Coordinates of C-alpha atoms in Angstrom, one line a residue:
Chain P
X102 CA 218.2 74.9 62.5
X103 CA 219.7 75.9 59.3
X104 CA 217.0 74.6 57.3
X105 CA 213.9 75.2 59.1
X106 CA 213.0 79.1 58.2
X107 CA 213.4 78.6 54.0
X108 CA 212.7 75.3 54.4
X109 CA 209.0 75.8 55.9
X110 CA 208.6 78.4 53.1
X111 CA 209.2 75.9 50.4
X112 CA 207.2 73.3 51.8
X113 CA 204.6 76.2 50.9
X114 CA 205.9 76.7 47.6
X115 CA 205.5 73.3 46.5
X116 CA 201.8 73.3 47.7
X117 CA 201.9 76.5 45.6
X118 CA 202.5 75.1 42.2
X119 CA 200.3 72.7 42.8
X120 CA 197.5 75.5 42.6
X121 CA 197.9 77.5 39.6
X122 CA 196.2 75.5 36.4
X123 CA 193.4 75.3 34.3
X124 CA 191.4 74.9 30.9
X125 CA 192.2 77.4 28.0
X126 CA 188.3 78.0 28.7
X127 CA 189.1 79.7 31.8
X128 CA 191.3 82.7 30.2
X129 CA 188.2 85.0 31.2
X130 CA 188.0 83.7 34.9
X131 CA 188.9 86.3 37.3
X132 CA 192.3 85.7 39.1
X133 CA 190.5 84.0 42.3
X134 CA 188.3 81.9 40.5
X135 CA 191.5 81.1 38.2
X136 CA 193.8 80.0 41.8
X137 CA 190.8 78.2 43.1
X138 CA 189.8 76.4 39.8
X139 CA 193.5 75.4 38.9
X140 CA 194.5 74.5 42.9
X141 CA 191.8 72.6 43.2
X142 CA 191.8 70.3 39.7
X143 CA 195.7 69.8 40.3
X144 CA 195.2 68.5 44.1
X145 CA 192.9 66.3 42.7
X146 CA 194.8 64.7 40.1
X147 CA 197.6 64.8 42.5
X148 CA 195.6 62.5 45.5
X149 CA 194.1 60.1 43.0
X150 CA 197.7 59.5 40.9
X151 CA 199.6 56.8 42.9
X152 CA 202.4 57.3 40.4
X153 CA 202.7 60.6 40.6
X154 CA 202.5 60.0 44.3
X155 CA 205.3 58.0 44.2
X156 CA 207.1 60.3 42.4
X157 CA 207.1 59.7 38.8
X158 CA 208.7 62.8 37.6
X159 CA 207.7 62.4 33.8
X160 CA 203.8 61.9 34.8
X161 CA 204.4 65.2 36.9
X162 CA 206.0 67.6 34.5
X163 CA 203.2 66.7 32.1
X164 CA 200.8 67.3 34.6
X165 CA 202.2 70.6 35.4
X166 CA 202.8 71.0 31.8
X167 CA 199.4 70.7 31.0
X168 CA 197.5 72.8 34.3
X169 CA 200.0 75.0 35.4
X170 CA 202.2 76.5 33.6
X171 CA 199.5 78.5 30.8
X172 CA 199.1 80.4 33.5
X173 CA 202.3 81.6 34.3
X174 CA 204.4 84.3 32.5
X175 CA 207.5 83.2 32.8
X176 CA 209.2 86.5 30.7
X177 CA 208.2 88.5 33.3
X178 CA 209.4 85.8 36.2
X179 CA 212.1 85.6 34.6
X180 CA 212.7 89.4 34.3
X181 CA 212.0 90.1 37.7
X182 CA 214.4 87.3 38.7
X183 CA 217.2 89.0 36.8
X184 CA 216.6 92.8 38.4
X185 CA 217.7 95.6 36.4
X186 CA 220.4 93.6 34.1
X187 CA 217.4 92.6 32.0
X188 CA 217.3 95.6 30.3
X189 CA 221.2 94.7 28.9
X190 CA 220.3 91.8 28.0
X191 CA 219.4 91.5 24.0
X192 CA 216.2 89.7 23.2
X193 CA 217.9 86.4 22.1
X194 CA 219.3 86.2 25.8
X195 CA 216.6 87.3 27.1
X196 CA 214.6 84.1 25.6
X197 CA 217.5 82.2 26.5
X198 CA 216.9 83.4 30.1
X199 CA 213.4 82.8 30.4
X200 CA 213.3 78.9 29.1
X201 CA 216.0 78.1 30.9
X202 CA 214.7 79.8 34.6
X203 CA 211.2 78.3 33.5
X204 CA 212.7 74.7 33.3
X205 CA 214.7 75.4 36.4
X206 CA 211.6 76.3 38.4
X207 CA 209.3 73.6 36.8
X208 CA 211.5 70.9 37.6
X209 CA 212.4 72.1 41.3
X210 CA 208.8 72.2 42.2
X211 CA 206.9 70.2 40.1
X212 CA 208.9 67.5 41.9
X213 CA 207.3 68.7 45.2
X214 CA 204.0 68.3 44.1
X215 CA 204.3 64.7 44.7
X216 CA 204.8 65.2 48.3
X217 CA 201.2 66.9 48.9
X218 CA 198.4 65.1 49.1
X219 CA 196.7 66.0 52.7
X220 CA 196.7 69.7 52.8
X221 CA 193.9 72.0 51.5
X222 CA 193.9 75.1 50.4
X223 CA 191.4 78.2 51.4
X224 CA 191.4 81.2 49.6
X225 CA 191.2 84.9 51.4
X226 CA 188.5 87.3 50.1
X227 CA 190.3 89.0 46.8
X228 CA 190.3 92.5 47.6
X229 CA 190.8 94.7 44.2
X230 CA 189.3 96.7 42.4
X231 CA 187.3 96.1 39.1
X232 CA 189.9 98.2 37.0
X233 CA 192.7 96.7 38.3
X234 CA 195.2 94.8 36.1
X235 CA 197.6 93.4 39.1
X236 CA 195.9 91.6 42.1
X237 CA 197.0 89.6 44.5
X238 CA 195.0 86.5 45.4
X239 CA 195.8 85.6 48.7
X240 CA 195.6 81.4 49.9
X241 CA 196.5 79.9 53.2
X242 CA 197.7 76.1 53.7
X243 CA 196.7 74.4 56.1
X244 CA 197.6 70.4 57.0
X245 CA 197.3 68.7 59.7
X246 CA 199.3 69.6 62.9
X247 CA 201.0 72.2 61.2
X248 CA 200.6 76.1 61.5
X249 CA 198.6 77.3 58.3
X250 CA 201.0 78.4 55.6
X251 CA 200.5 81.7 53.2
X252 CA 201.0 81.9 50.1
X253 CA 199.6 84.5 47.7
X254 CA 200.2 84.6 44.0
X255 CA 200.8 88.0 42.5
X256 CA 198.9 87.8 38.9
X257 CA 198.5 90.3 35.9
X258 CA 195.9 90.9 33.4
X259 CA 197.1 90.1 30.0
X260 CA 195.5 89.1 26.4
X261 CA 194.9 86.0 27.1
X262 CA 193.8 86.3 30.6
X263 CA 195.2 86.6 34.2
X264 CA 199.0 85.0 34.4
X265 CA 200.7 84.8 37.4
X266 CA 204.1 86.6 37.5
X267 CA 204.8 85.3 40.9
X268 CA 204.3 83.3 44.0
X269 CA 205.1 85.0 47.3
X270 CA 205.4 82.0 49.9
X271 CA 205.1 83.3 54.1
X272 CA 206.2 86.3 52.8
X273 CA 208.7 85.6 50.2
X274 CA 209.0 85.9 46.7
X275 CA 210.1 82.6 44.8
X276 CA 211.2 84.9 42.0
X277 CA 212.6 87.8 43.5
X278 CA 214.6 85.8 45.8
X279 CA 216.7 84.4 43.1
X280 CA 218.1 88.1 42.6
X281 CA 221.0 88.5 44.4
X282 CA 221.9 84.8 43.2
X283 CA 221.5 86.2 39.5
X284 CA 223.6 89.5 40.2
X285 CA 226.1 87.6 41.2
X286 CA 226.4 85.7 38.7
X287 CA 226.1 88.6 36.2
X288 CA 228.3 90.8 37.4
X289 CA 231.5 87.5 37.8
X290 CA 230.6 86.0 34.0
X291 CA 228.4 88.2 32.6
X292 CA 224.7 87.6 31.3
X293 CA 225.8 84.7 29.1
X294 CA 227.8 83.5 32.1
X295 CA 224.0 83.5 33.9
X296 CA 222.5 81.4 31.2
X297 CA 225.0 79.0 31.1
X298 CA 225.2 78.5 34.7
X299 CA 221.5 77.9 34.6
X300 CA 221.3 75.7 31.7
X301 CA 224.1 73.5 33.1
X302 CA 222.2 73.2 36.6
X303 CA 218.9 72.4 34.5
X304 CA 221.4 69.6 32.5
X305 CA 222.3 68.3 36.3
X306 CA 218.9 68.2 37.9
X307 CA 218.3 66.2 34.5
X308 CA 220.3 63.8 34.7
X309 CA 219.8 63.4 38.8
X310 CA 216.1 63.3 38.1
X311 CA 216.1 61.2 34.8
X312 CA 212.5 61.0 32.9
X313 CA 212.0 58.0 35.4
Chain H
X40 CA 221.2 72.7 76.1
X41 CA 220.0 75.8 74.4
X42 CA 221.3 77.9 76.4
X43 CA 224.9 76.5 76.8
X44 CA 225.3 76.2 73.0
X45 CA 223.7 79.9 73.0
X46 CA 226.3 81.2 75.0
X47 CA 228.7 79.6 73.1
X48 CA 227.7 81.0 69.9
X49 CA 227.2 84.4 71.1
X50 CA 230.8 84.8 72.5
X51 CA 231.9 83.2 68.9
X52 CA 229.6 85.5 67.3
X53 CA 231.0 88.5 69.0
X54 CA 234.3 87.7 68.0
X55 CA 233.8 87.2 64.8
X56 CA 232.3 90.4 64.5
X57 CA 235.4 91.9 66.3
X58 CA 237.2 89.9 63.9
X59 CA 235.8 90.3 60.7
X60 CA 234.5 93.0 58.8
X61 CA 236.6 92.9 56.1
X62 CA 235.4 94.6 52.9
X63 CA 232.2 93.0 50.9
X64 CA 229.8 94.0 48.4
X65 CA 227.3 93.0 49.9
X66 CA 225.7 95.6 52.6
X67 CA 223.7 93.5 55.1
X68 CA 226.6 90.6 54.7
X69 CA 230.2 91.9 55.7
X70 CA 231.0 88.5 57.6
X71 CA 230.1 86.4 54.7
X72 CA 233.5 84.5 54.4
X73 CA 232.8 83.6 58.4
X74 CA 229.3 82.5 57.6
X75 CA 229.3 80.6 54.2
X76 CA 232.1 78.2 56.6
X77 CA 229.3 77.9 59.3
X78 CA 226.8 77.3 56.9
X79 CA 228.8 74.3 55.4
X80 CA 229.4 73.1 58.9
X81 CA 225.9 73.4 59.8
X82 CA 224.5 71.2 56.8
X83 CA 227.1 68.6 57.4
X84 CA 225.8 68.7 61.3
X85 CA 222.2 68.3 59.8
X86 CA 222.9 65.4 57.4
X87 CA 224.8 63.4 60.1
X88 CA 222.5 63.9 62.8
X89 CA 219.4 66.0 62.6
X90 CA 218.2 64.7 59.6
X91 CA 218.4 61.1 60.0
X92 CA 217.1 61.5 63.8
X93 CA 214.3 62.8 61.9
X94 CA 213.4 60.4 59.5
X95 CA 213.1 57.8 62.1
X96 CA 210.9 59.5 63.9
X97 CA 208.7 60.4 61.2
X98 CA 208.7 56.4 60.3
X99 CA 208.1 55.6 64.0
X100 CA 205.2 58.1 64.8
X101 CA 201.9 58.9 63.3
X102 CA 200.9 62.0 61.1
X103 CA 198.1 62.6 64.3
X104 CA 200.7 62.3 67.1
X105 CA 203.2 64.2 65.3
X106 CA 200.8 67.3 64.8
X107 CA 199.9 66.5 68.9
X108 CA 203.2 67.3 69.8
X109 CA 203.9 70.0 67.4
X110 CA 200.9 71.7 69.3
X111 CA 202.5 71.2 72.6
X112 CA 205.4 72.9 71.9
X113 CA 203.6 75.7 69.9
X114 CA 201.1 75.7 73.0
X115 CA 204.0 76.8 75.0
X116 CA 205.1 79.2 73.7
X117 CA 202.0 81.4 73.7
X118 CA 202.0 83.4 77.2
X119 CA 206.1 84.7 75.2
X120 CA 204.1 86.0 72.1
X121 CA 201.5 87.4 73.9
X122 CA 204.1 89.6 75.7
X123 CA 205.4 91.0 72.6
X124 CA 202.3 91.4 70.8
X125 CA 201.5 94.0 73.8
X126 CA 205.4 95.2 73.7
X127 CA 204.8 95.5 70.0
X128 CA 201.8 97.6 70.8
X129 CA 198.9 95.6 69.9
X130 CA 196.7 94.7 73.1
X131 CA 194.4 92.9 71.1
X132 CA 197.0 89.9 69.2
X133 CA 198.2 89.8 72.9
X134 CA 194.9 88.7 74.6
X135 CA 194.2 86.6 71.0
X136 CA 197.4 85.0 72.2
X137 CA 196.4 84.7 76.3
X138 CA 193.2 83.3 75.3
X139 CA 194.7 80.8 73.1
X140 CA 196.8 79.4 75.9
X141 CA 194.1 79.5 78.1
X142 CA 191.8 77.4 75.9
X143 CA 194.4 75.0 74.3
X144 CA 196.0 74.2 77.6
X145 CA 192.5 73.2 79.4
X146 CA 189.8 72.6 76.5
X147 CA 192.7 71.3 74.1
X148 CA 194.7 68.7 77.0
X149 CA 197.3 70.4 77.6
X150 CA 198.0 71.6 74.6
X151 CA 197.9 68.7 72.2
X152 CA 194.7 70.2 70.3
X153 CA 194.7 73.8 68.6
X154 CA 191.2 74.1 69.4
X155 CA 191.7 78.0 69.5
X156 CA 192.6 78.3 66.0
X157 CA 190.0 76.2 65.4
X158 CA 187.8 78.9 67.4
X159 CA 189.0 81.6 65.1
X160 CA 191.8 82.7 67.4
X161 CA 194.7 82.8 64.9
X162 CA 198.1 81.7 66.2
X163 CA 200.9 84.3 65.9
X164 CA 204.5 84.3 65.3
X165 CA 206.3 86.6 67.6
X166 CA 209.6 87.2 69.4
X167 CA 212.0 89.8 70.8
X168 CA 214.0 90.1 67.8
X169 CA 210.4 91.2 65.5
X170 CA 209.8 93.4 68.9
X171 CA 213.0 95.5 68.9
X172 CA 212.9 95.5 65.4
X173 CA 209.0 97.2 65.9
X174 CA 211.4 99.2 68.6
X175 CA 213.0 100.9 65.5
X176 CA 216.1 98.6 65.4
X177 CA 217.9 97.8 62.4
X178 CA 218.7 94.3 61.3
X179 CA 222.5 94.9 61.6
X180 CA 224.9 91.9 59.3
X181 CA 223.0 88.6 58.7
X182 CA 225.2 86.0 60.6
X183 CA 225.1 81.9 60.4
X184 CA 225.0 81.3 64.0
X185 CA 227.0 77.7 64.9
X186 CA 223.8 75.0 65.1
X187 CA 221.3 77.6 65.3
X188 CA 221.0 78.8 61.8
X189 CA 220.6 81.9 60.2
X190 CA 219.9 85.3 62.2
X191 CA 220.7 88.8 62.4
X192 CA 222.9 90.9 65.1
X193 CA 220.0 92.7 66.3
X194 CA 218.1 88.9 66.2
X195 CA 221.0 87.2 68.1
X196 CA 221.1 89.7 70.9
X197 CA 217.0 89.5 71.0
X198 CA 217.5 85.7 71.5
X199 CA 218.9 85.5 75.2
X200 CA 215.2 87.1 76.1
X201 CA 213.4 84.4 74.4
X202 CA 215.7 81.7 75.5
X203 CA 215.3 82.9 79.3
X204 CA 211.2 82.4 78.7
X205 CA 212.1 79.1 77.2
X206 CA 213.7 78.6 80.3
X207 CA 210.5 79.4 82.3
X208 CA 208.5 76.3 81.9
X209 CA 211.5 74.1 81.7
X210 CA 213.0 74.9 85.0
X211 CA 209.9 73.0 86.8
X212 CA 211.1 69.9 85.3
X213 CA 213.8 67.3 86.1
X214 CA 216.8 67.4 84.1
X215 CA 215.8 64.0 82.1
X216 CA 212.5 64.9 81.3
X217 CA 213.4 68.5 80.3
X218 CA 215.9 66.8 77.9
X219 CA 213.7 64.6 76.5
X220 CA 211.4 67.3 75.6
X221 CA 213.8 69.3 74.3
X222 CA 215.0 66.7 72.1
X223 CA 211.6 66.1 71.2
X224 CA 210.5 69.7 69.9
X225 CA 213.6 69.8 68.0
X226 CA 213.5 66.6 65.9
X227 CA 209.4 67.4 65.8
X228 CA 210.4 70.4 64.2
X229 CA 213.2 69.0 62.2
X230 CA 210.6 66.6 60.5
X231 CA 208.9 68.8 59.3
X232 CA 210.8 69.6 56.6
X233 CA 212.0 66.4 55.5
X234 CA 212.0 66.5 51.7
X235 CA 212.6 70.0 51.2
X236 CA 216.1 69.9 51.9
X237 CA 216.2 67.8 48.3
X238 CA 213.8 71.1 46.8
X239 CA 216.5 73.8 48.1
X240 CA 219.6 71.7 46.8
X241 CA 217.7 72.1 43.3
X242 CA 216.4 75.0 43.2
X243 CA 219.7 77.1 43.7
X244 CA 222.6 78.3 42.5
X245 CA 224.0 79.1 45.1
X246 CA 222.7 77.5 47.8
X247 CA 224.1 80.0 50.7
X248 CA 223.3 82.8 48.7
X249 CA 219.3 82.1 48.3
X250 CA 219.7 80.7 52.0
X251 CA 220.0 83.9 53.6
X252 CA 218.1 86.2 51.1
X253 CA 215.2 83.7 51.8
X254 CA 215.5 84.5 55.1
X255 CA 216.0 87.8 55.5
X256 CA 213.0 88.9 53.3
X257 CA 210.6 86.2 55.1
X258 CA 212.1 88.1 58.9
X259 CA 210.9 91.0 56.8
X260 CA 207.9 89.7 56.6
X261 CA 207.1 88.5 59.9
X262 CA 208.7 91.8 61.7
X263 CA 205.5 93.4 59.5
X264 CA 203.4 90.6 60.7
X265 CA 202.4 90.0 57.1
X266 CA 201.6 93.4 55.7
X267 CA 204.4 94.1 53.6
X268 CA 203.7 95.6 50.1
X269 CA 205.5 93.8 47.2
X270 CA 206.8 96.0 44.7
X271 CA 207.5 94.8 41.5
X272 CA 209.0 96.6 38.4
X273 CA 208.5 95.8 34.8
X274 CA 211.9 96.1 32.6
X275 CA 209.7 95.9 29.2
X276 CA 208.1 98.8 30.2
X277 CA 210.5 101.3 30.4
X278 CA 207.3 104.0 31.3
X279 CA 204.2 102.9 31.2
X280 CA 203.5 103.0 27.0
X281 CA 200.1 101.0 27.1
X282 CA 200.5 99.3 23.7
X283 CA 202.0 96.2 25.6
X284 CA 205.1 96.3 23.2
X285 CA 208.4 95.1 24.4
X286 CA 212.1 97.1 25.2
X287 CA 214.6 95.7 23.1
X288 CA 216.6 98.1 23.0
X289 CA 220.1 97.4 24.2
X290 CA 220.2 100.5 26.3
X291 CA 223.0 101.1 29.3
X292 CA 220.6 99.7 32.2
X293 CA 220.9 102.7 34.3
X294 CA 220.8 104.9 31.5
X295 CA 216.8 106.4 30.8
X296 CA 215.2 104.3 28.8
X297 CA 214.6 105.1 25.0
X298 CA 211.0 104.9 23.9
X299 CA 212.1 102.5 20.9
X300 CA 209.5 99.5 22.1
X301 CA 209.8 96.9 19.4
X302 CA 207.3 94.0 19.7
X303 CA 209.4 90.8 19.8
X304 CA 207.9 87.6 21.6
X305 CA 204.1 85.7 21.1
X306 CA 204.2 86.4 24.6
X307 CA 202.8 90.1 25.1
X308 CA 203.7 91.8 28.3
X309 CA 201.0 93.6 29.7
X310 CA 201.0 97.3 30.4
X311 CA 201.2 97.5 34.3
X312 CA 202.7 101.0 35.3
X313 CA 205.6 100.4 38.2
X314 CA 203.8 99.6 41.3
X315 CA 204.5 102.8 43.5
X316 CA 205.0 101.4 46.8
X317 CA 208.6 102.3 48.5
X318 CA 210.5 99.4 48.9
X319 CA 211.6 99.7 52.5
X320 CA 207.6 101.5 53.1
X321 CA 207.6 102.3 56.9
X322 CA 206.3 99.4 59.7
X323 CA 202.5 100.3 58.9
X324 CA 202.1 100.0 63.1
X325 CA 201.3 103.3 64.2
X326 CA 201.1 102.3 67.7
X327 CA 204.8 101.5 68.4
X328 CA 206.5 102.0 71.6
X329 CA 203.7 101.3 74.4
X330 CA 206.7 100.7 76.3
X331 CA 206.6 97.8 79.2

């Protein structure tokens, strides 16, 4: 049906914020170590919460808050969500951008973290080399009675550690998928037209979602 | 079932096609007035049926039963990916995918357990659209076929191959019990993505938009059974100056970049050169075309 191709992919993507997170002491980790560590303290919060289980939003942004998102860089999400119209973008909207695409993703998915509870996550050997400074670290979902799930998070070395810069679910990227919706948008009501149409879907989910 | 409402929306396809092709900007959706309408219809069609079939069904039957069935159906389709795994050229996912059904339908009752997998025989995704595209074929227009959901030409006219396999198994049965199963894999399948309907409506913009770019790229990445190289380019770094300063220059986009980097946020960028890889790299396969 309709749904079923994106929507097996996002059932994935929730399961993949669930991985990324850990303690400021794990800037050094290498990326693997870094999905494993972060997948694997998130889960656990996640099947021991009965709140967040039962979907208290505000007990899951502050999880997320806390485990997740220092190890995403959202600039360069964002950028890579926006394609090439970044560059005409001044710095200001450019900010704009990024907080308001990072608080569109964190409250779509953060939301689907209370869904997860019986699926576990194996990583695939890392394969990169010691120089590198992009890897991919590559993890399957599996749950019961369902057919394994990919999902592979593209990370970068940076100062302060490995940050991932995107999460690529059976094949497709959460953030470059949002491309075409962007240029669209850019190109009818310009760049501030994009930020405002963001922020005033951020205002909606919101007020749907409420800090419950 | 399938294939009546099949041949209905091919011949509605195929006119629309004949129909349409007005002017659009966007190059792999030139019907996208015909299919945004479909895709409305095709939600409402979910939320009024589909969807709450599904929901009572998940309520009714176990998480164990539910992944039993799920198997079944998956079980069944086996002996149709193994055929195009070895039209696709690769002898080896084909008898992966022989053995599986072997194994599942004996060792796992009929099907209900994945014992294979469990064996480290890795179920595949295949079907005659991912083989003709391994054939060489273009996509062709993305279209939002009536009840069926998203596809491609090239996917839609693969689909009558698949459907007659489909058909394989079911013509042994009587009408009732083919219908029932029928029913069954669907709404199995439809419950599986309860939930994420509520994700998508979020997420988007616009919701048709991300729909089909969603799909297309994950077809993408099935047709390259998984191998596809992500490319990713870094608009701070207009070359690749390693001192992890930021472009703020207000620069035409397409115009060359100036080397003016200006460090702006807390948030330094790192210093990744462009990833080289060609976008649209060729199927990494060497071994197409082992014809039939």
């Amino acid at each position: 049906m309709t749904r079923r191709l994106f929507a097996r992919c996002l059932l994935l993507l929730m399961a993949a914020f669930a991985a990324p997170a850990v303690h400021a002491a794990a800037a050094a980790l290498a990326p693997d170590a870094l999905v494993r560590n972060v997948s694997d303290e998130v889960l656990k919060i996640v099947r021991s919460d009965k709140a967040i289980q039962f979907g208290d939003t505000r007990k899951v942004l502050a999880l997320v808050d806390e485990k997740v998102l220092p190890h995403f860089d959202f600039r360069r999400m964002t950028m890579l969500a926006v394609g090439k119209d970044w560059r005409s973008a001044t710095p200001e909207q450019q900010n704009r951008m990024t907080t308001a695409f990072r608080t569109l993703l964190v409250r779509t998915y953060s939301n689907a973290l209370t869904k997860y509870h019986d699926q576990t996550i194996n990583l695939k050997p890392l394969r990169a080399n010691p120089g590198d400074k992009q890897v991919s670290v590559k993890t399957e979902i599996t749950q019961p009675g369902a057919q394994p799930v990919s999902i592979d998070y593209s990370l970068e070395k940076t100062d302060q550690g490995w940050k991932v810069f995107d999460v690529i679910v059976m094949g497709v990227s959460l953030v470059t998928t949002y491309r075409g919706n962007f240029s669209d948008e850019i190109q009818n009501n310009g760049i501030a037209g994009l930020i405002a149409s963001i922020e005033a879907k951020n205002k909606s989910l919101e007020a749907a979602q409420g800090g419950k | 079932m399938y294939g009546k409402s099949f041949s209905l929306a091919f011949s509605f396809l195929m006119l629309t096609v004949l129909l349409a092709g007005c002017a659009n900007t966007q190059p792999q959706d030139p019907f996208e007035h015909y299919n945004r309408k479909m895709f409305v219809v095709n939600e409402k069609l979910d939320k009024a049926v589909a969807k709450p079939v599904a929901k009572v069904y998940v309520k009714v039957m176990p998480t164990p039963v539910r992944g039993w069935i799920g198997n079944f159906f998956g079980n069944l389709g086996e002996p149709w990916t193994s055929v195009n795994n070895l039209l696709q050229g690769k002898p080896r996912d084909a008898l992966n995918d022989a053995m599986r059904f072997v194994f599942n339908s004996t060792l796992g009752i009929a099907g209900l357990l994945d014992i294979a997998s469990a064996a480290g025989m890795p179920k595949h995704d295949e079907d005659f659209g991912q083989t003709l595209a391994v054939w060489g074929f273009q996509d062709g227009p993305f279209v939002m076929l009536p009840f069926l959901g998203p596809s491609t030409l090239r996917d839609t006219l693969a689909s009558p191959f698949d459907w007659a396999f489909d058909d394989l198994w079911r013509s042994a049965l009587d009408a009732a019990t083919r219908n029932i199963l029928i029913g069954a894999r669907f709404v199995n399948g439809r419950a599986r993505f309860l939930g994420i309907d509520r994700t998508l409506d979020e997420a988007t913009l616009d919701k048709y938009r991300y729909s089909r770019d969603f799909y297309l790229q994950q077809r993408r990445f099935k047709i390259y059974d998984g191998n596809l190289p992500q490319q990713y380019e870094n608009y701070d770094n207009p070359d690749d100056a390693s001192d992890g300063s930021l472009d703020a220059s207000q620069a035409e986009p397409v115009a060359a970049q100036p080397e003016n980097a200006q460090p702006e946020s807390t948030q330094p960028e790192s210093t990744q050169p462009e990833n080289a890889q060609p976008e649209n790299a060729q199927l990494e396969n060497t071994e197409t075309e082992t014809g039939e």
